[in-house]
mmCIF file of C-alpha atoms in Angstrom:
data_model
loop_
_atom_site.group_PDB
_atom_site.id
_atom_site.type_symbol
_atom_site.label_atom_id
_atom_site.label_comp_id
_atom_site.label_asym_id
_atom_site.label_seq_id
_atom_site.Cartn_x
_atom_site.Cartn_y
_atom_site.Cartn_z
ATOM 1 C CA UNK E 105 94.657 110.358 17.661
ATOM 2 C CA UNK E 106 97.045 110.833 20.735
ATOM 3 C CA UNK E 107 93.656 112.317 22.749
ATOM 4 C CA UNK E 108 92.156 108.804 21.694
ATOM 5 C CA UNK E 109 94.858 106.759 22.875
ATOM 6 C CA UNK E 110 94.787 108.513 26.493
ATOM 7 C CA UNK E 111 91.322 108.002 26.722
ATOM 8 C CA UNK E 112 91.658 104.388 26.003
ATOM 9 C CA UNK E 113 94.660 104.401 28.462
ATOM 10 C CA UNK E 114 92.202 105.913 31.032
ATOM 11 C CA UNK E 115 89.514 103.596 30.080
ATOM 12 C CA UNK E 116 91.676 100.319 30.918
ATOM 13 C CA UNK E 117 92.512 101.778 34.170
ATOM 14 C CA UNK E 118 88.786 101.507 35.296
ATOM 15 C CA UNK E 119 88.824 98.285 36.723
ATOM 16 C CA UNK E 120 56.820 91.399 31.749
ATOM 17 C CA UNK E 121 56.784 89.674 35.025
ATOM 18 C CA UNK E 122 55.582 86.194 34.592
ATOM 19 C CA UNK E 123 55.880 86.134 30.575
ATOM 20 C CA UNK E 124 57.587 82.584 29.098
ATOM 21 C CA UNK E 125 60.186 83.816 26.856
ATOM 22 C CA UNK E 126 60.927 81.178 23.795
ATOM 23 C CA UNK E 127 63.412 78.208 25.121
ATOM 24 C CA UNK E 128 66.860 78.657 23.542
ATOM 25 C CA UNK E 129 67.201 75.287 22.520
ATOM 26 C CA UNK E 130 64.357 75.766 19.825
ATOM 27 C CA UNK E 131 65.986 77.729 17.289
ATOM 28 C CA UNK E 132 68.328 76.127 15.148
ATOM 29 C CA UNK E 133 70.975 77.518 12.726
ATOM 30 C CA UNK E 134 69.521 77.955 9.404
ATOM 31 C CA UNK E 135 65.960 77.383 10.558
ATOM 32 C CA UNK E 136 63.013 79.750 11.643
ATOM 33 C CA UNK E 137 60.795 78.234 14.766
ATOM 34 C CA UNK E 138 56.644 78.949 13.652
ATOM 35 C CA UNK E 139 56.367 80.283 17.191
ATOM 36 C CA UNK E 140 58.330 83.200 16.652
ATOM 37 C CA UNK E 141 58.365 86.310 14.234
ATOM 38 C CA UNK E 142 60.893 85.846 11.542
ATOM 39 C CA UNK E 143 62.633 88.109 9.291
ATOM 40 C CA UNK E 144 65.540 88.077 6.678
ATOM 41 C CA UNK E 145 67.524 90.521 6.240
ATOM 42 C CA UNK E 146 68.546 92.582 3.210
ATOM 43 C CA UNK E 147 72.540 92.469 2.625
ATOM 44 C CA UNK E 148 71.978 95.559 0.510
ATOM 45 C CA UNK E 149 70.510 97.183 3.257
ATOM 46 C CA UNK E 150 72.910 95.655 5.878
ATOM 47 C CA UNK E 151 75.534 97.572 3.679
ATOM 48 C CA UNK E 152 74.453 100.748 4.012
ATOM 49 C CA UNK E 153 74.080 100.805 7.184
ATOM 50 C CA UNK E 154 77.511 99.491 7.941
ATOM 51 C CA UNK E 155 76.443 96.352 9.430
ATOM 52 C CA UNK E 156 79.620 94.513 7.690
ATOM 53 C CA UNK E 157 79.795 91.204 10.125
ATOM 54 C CA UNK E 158 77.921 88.628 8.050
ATOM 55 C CA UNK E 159 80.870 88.813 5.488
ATOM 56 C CA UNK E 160 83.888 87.402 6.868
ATOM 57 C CA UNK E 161 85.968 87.506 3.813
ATOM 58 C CA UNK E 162 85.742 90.805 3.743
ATOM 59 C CA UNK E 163 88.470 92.710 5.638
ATOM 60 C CA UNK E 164 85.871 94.119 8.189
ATOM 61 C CA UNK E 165 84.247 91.852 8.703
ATOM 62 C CA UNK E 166 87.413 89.808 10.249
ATOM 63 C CA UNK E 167 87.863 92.452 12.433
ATOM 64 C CA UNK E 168 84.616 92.350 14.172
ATOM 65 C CA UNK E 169 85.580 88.670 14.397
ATOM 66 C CA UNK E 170 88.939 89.183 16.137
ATOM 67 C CA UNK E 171 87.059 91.550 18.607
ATOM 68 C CA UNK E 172 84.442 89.172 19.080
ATOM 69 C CA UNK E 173 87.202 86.425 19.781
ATOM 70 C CA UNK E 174 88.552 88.442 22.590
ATOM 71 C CA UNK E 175 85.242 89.320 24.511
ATOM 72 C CA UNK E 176 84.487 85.812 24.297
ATOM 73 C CA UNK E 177 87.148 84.597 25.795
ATOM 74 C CA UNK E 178 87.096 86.850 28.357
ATOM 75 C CA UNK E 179 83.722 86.824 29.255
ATOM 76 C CA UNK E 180 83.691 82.558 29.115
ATOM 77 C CA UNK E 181 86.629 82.936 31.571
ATOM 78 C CA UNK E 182 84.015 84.867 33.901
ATOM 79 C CA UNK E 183 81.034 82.744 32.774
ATOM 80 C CA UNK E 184 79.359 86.200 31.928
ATOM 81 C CA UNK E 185 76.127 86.126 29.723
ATOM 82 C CA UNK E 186 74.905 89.322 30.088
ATOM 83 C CA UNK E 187 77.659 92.304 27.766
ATOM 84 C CA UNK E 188 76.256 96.236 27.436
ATOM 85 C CA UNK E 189 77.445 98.062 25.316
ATOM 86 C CA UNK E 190 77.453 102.030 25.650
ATOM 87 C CA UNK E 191 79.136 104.989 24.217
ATOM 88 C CA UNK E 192 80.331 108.610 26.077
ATOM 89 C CA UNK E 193 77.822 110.331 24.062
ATOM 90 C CA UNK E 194 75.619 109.970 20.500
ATOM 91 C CA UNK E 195 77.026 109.428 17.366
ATOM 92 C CA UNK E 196 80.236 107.122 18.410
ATOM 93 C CA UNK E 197 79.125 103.651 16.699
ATOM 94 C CA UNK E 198 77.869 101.718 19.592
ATOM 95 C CA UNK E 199 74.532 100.100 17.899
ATOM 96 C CA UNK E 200 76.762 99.797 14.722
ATOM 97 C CA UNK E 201 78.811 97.857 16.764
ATOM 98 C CA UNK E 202 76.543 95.952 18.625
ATOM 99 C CA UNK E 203 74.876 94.421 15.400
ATOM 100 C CA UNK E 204 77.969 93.753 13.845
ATOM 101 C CA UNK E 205 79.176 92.357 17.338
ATOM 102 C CA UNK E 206 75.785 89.916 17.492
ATOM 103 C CA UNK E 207 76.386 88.707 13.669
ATOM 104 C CA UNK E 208 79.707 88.074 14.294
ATOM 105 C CA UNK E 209 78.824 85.699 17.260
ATOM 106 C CA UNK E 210 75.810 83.853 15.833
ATOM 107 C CA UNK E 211 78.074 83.115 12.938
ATOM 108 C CA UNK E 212 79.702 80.450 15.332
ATOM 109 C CA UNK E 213 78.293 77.144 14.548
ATOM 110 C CA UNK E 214 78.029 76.674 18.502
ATOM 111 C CA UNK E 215 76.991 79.859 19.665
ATOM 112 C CA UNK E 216 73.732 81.658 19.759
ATOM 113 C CA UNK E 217 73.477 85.206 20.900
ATOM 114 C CA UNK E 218 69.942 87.639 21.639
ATOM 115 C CA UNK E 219 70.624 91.219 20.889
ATOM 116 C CA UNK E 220 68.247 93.287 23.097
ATOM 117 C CA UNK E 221 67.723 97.269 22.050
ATOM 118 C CA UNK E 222 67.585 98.929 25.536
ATOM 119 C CA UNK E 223 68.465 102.598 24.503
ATOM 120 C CA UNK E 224 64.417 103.588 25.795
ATOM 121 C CA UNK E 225 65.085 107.083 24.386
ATOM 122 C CA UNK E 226 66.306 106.523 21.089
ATOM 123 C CA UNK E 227 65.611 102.839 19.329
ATOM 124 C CA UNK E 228 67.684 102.449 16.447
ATOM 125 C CA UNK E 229 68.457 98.758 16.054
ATOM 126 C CA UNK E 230 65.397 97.795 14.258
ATOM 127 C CA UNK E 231 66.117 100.810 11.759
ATOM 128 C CA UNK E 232 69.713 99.339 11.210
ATOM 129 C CA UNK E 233 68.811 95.742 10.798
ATOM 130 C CA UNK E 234 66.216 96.359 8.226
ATOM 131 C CA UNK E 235 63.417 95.244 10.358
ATOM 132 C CA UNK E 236 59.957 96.321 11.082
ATOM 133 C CA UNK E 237 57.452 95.368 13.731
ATOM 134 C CA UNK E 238 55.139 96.871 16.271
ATOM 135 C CA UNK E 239 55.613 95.704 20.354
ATOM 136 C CA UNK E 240 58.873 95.209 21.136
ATOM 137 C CA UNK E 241 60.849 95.773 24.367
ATOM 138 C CA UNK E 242 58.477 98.573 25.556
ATOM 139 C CA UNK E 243 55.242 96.859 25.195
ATOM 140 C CA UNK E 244 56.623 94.019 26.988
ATOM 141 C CA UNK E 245 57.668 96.199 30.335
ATOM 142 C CA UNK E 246 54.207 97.944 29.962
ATOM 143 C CA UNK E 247 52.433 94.327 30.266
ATOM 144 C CA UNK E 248 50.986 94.558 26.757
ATOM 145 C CA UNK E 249 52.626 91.679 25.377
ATOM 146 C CA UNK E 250 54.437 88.656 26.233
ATOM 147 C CA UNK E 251 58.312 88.558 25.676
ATOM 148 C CA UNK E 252 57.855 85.404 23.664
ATOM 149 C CA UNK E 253 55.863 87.605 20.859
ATOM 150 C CA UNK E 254 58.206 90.725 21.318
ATOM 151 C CA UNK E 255 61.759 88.796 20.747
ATOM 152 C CA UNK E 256 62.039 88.288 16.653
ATOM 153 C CA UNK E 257 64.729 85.770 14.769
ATOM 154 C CA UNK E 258 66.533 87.451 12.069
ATOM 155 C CA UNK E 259 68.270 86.006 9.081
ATOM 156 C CA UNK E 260 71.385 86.633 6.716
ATOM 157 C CA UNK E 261 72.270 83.826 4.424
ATOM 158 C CA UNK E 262 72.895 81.019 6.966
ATOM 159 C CA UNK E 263 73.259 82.920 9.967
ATOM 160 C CA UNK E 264 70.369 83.168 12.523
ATOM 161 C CA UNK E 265 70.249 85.175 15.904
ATOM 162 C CA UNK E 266 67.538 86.863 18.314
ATOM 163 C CA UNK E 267 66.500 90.564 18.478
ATOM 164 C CA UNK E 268 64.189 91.919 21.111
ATOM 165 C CA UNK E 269 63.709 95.180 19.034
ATOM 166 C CA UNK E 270 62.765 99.002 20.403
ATOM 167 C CA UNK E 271 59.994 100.407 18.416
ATOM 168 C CA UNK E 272 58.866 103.095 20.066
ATOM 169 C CA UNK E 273 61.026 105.937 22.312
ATOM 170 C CA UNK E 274 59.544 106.123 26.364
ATOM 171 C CA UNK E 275 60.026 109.661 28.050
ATOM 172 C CA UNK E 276 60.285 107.827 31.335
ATOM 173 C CA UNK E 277 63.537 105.828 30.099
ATOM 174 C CA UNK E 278 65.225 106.770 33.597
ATOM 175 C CA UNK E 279 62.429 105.264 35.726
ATOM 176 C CA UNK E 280 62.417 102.008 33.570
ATOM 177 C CA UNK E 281 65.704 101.303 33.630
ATOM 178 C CA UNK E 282 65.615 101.383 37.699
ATOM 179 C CA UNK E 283 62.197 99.902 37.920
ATOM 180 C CA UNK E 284 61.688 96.334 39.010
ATOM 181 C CA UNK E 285 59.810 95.457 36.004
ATOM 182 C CA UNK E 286 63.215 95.569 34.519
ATOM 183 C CA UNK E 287 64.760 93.581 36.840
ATOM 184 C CA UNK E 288 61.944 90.872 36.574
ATOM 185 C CA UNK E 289 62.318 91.360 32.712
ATOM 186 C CA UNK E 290 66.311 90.676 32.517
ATOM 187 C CA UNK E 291 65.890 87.698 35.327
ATOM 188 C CA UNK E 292 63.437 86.265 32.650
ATOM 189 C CA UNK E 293 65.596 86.800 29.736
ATOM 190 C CA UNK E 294 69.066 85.298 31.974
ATOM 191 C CA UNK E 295 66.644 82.222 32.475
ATOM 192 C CA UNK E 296 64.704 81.589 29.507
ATOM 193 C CA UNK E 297 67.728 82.411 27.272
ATOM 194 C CA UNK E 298 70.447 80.853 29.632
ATOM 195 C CA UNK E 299 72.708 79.581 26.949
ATOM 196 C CA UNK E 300 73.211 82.559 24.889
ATOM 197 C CA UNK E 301 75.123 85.871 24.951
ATOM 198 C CA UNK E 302 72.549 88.702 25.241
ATOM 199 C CA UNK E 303 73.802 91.920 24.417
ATOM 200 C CA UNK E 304 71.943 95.036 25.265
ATOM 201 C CA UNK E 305 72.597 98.427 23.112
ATOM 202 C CA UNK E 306 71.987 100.762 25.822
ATOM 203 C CA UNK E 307 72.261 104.163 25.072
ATOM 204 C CA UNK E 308 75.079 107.023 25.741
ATOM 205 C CA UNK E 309 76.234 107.053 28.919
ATOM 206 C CA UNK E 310 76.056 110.907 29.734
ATOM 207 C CA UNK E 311 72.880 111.881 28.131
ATOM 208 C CA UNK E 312 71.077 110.563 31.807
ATOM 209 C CA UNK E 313 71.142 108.470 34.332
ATOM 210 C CA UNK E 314 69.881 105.195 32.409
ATOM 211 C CA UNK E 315 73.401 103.650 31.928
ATOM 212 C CA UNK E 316 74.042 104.215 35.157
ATOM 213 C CA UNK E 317 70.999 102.801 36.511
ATOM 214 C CA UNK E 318 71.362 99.369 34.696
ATOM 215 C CA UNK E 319 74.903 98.731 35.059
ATOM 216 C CA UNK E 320 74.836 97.063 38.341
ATOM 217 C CA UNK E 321 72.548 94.161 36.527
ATOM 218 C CA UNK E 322 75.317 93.511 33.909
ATOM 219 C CA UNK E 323 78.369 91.063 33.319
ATOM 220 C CA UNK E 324 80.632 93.156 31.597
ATOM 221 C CA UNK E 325 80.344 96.837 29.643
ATOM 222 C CA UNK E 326 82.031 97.393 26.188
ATOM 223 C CA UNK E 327 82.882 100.759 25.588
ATOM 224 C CA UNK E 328 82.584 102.782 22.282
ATOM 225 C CA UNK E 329 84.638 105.898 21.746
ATOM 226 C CA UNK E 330 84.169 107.683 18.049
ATOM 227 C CA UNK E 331 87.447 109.537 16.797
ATOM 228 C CA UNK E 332 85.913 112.901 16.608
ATOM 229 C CA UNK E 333 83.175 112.689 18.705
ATOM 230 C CA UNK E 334 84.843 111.280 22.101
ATOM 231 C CA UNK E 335 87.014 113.412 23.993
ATOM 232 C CA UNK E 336 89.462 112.448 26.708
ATOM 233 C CA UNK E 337 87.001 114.514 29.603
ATOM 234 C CA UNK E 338 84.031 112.407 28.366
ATOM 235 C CA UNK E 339 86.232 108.960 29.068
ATOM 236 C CA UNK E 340 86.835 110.745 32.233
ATOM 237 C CA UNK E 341 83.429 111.248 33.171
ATOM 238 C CA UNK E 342 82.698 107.615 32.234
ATOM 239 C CA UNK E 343 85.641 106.439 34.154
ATOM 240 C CA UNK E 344 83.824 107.140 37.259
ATOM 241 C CA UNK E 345 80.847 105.338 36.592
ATOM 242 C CA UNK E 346 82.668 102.595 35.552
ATOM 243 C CA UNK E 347 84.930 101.752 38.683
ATOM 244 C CA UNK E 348 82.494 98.928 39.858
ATOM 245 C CA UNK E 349 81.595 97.477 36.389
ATOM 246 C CA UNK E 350 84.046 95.151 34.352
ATOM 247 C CA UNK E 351 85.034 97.100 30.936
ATOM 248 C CA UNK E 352 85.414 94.168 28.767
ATOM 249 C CA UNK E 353 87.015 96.259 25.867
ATOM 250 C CA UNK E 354 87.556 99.740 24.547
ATOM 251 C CA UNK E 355 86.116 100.096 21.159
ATOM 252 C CA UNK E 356 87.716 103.214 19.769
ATOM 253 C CA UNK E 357 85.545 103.091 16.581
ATOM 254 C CA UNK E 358 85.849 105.901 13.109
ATOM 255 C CA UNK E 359 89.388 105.458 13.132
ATOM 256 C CA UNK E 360 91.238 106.531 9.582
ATOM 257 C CA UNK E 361 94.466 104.638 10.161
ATOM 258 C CA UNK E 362 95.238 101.680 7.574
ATOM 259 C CA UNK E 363 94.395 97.896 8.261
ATOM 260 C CA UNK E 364 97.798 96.794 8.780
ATOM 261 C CA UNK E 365 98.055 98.700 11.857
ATOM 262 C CA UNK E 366 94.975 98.237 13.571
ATOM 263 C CA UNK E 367 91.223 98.533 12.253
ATOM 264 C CA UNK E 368 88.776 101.154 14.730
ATOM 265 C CA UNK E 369 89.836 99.466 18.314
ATOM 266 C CA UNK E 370 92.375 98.557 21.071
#
């Protein structure tokens, strides 16, 4: 644990065009809009794949809820909409976190939230929701569907939110995550869905350049270390990209120590 805890110590120091996307205002807590895809979501399945957040009774499920109290706060202090969310390498928790992060948030009676699967080269939100589908983020940036049929509403018991799903893996991840497309496609989204949080699940940050290409186009980054998987060179390395990008938190996640000390993060 002490190599965590300097990483996190080193991590703090680090200061398709033209498509309508669906009006925010239309979906309501509890109900599903007939102009978009819905879906509801197996708890069972939501389980498994240690997507805890819907429960709040539960002891993990409070703890997503005290982490999503913080970047709240911090990011309505900015009046940041846009949060990405990226790991050192595979296998630390980020997409775990990022659905449990986007439950936690549409669980608010007055907050809505989009979660938007950006990791090109490996799609894995879909898989961890429970949800299936063909389009999704790709075929919009390719111009072979509208945004408005690519973005699907998800449900667990009351609880409602937005997912613009990957379903299939692009070889060319680098060039669309620099392209203008891209930039056309997150103006779109920062318009269309102008009172929600979006959060992206983007994917490692030193398996390529993607990360690094996108960055400049978000608010705020949360980082995702993985006890076992994260060492303090890799929070290093990420340090440097990092300088010019706010690091809203430092999600050290896999941690074995008991609840009444802390629960997976700083």
């Amino acid at each position: 644990m002490d190599s965590i805890k300097q990483a996190v110590e080193l991590a703090r120091a680090a200061d398709a065009p033209g498509q309508s996307a669906i009006a925010p205002e239309v979906v309501r807590r509890g109900s599903v809009d007939p102009a978009i895809r819905g879906a509801q979501l197996s708890p069972a399945h939501l389980e498994r794949s240690r997507i805890v957040a819907q429960d709040s009774a539960t002891p993990q499920g409070r703890y997503y809820d005290m982490l999503r109290t913080q970047i709240l706060q911090e990011m309505d202090k900015k009046s940041w909409q846009f949060l990405a969310i990226t790991s050192p390498t595979a296998g630390c928790g980020k997409t775990v976190t990022a659905c449990n992060l986007a439950i936690s948030i549409a669980r608010l009676a007055e907050r809505s939230v989009l979660l938007v699967d950006l990791d090109l080269r490996r799609p894995t939100v879909a898989n961890y929701l429970g949800v299936q589908g063909t389009g999704g983020v790709m075929s919009v940036l390719e111009g072979r569907a509208p945004l408005s049929s690519a973005v699907m509403q998800v449900n667990v018991g009351p609880t409602n939110f937005l997912v613009l799903p990957g379903t299939v893996s692009s070889s060319s991840s680098s060039e669309w995550m620099a392209s203008q497309t891209m930039g056309t496609l997150l103006q779109t989204i920062k318009r269309e869905f102008r009172s929600r949080i979006v959060i992206f699940d983007l994917p490692p940050m030193l398996l390529g350049d993607d990360v690094i290409s996108i960055l400049p186009r978000m608010d705020a980054t949360l980082l995702v270390a993985g006890v076992g998987a994260t060492t303090v060179a890799d929070v290093k390395e990420c340090q440097k990209h990092l300088q010019r990008s706010p690091v809203i938190r430092v999600v050290v996640n896999k941690a074995q120590e008991t609840p009444d000390s802390y629960y997976g993060y700083y």
